[in-house]
XYZ file of N, CA, C and O in Angstrom:
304
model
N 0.844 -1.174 0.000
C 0.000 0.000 0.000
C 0.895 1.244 0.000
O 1.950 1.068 0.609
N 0.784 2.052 -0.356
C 1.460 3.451 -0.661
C 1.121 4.070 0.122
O -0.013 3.885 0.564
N 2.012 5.168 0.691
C 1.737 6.129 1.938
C 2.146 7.651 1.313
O 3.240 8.145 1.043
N 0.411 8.295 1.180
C 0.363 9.241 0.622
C 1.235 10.253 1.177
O 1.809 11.070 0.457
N 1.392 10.212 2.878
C 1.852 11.505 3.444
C 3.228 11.265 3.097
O 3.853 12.193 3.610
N 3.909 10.612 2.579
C 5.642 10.856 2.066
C 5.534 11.352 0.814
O 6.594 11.785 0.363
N 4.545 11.428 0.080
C 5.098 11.635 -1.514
C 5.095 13.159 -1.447
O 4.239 13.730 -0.772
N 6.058 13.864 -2.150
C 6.782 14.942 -2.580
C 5.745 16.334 -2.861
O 6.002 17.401 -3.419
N 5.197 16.116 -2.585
C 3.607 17.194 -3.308
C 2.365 17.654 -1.797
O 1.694 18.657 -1.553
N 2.617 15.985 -0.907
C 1.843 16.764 0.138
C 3.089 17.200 1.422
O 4.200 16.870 1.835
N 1.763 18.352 1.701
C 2.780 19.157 2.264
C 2.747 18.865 4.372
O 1.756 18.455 4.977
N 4.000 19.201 4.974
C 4.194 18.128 6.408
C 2.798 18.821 6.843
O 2.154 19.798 6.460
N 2.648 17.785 7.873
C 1.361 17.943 8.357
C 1.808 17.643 10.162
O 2.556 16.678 10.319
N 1.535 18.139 11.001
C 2.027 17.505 12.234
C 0.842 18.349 13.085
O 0.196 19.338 12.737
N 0.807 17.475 14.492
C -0.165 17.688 15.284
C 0.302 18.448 16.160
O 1.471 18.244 16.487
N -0.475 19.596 16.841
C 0.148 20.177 17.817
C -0.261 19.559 19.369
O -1.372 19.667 19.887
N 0.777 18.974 19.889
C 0.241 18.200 20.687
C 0.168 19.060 22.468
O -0.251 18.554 23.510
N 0.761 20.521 22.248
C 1.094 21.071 23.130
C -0.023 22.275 23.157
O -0.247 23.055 22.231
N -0.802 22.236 24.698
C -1.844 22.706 24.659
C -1.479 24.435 24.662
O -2.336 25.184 24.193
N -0.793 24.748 24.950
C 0.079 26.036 25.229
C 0.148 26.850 23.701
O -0.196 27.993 23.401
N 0.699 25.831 22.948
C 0.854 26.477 21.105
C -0.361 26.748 20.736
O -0.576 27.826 20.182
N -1.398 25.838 20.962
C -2.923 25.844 20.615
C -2.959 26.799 20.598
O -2.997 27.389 19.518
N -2.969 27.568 21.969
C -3.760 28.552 23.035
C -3.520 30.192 21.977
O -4.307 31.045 21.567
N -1.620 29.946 21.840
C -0.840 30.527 21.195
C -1.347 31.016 19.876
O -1.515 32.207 19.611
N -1.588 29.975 19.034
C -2.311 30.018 17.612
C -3.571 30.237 17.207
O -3.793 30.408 16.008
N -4.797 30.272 18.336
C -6.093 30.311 18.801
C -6.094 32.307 18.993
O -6.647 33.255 18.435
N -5.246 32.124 19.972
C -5.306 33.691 20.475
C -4.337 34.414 19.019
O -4.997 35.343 18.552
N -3.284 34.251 18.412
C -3.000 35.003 17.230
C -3.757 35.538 16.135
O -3.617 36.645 15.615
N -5.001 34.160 15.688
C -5.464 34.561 14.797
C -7.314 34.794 15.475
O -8.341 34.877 14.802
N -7.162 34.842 16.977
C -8.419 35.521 17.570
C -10.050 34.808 17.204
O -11.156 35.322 17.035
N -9.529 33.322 17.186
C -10.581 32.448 16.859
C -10.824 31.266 18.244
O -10.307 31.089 19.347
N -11.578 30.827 17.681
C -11.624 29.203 18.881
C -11.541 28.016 18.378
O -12.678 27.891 17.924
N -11.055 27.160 18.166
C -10.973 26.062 17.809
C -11.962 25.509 16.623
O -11.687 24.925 15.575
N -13.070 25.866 17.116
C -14.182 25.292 16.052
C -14.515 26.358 14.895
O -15.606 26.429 14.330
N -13.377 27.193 14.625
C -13.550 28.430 14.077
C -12.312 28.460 13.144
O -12.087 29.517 12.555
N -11.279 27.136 12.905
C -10.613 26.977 12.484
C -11.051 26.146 10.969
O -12.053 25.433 11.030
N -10.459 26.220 9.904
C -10.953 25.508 8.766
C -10.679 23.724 9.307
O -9.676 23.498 9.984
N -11.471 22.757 9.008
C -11.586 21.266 9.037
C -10.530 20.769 8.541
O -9.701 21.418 7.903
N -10.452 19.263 8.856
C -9.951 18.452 7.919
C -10.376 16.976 8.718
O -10.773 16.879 9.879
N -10.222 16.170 7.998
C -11.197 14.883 8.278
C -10.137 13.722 8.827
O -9.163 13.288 8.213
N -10.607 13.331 10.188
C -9.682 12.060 10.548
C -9.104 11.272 9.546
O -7.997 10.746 9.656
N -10.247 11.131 8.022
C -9.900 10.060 7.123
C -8.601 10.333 6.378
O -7.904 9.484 5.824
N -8.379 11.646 6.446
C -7.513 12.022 5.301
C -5.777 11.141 5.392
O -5.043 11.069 6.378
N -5.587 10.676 4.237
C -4.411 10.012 4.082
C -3.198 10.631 4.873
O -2.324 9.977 5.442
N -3.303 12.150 4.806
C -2.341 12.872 4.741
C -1.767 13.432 6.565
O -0.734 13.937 7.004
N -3.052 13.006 7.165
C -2.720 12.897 8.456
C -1.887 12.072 8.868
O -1.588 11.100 8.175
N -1.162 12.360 10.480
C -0.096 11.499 11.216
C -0.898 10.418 11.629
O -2.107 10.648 11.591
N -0.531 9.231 12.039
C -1.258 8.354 12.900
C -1.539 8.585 13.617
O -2.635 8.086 13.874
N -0.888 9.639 14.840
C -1.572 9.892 15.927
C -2.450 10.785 15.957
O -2.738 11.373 17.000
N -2.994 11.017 14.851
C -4.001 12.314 14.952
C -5.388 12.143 15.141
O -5.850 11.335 14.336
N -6.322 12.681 16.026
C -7.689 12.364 16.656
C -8.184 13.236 16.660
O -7.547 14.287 16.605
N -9.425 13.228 16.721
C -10.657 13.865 16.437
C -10.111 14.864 17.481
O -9.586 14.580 18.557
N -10.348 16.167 16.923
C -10.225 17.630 18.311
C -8.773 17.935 18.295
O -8.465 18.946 18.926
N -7.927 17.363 17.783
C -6.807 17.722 17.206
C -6.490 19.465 16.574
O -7.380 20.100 16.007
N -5.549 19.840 16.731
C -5.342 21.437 15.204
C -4.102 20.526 15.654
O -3.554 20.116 16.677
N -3.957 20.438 13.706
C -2.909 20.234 12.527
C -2.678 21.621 12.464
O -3.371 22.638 12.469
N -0.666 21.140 12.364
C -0.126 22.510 11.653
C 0.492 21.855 10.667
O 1.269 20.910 10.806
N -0.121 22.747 8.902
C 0.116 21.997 7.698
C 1.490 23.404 7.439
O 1.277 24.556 7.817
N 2.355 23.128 6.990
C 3.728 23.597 6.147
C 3.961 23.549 5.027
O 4.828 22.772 4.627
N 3.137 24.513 4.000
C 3.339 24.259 2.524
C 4.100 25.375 2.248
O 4.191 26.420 2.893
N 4.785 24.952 0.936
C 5.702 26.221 -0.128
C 4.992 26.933 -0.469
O 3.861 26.634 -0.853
N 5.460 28.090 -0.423
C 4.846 29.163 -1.499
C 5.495 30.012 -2.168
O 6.520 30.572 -1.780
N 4.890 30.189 -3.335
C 5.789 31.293 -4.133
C 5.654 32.633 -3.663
O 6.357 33.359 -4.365
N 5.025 33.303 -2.738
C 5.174 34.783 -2.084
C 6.051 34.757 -0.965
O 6.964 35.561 -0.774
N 5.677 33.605 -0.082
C 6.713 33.743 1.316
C 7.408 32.650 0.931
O 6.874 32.142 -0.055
N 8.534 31.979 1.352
C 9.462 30.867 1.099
C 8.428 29.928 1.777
O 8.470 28.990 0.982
N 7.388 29.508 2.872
C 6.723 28.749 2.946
C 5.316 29.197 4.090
O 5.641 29.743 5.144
N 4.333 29.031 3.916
C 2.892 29.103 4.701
C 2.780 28.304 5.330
O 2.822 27.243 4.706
N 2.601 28.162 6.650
C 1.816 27.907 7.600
C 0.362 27.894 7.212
O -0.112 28.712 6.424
N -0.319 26.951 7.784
C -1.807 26.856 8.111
C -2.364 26.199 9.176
O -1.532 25.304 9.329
N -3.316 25.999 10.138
C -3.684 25.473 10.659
C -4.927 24.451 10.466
O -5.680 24.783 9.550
N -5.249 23.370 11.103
C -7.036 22.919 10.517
C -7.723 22.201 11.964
O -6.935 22.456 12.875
N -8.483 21.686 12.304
C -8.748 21.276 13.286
C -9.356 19.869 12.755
O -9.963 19.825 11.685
N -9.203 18.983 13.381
C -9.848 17.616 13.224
C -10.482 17.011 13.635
O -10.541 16.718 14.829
N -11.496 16.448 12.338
C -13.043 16.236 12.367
C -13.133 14.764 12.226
O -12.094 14.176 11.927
N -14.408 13.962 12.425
C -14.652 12.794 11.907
C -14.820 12.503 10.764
O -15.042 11.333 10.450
């Protein structure tokens, strides 16, 4: 079986497992958790350890900044 989250195109994905960064990233962009864009337990592209109520911090390239940050929160 092939493991989507290594191939070259998706971008790292890691869980913030530290309630403190949350709090950090919650209060920066002045939202609450459920106010964050989704992403679905199912998705290939998640870590194994990632569970429902989770915020993913995704790390993609970009051609304006050398790379974007995003956040998502995780859904069923």
């Amino acid at each position: 079986m092939v493991d989507v989250s290594q191939h070259k195109l998706v971008p790292e994905h890691t869980v913030l497992d530290d309630p403190d960064r949350v709090d950090e990233v919650l209060a920066e962009y002045n939202v609450s958790k459920t106010n964050l864009p989704k992403i679905k337990l199912s998705d290939p592209a998640l870590p194994d350890e990632a569970e429902r109520g989770d915020v993913i911090e995704i790390v993609r390239d970009s051609r304006t900044t050398d790379q974007a940050t995003v956040y998502r929160l995780v859904v069923e």
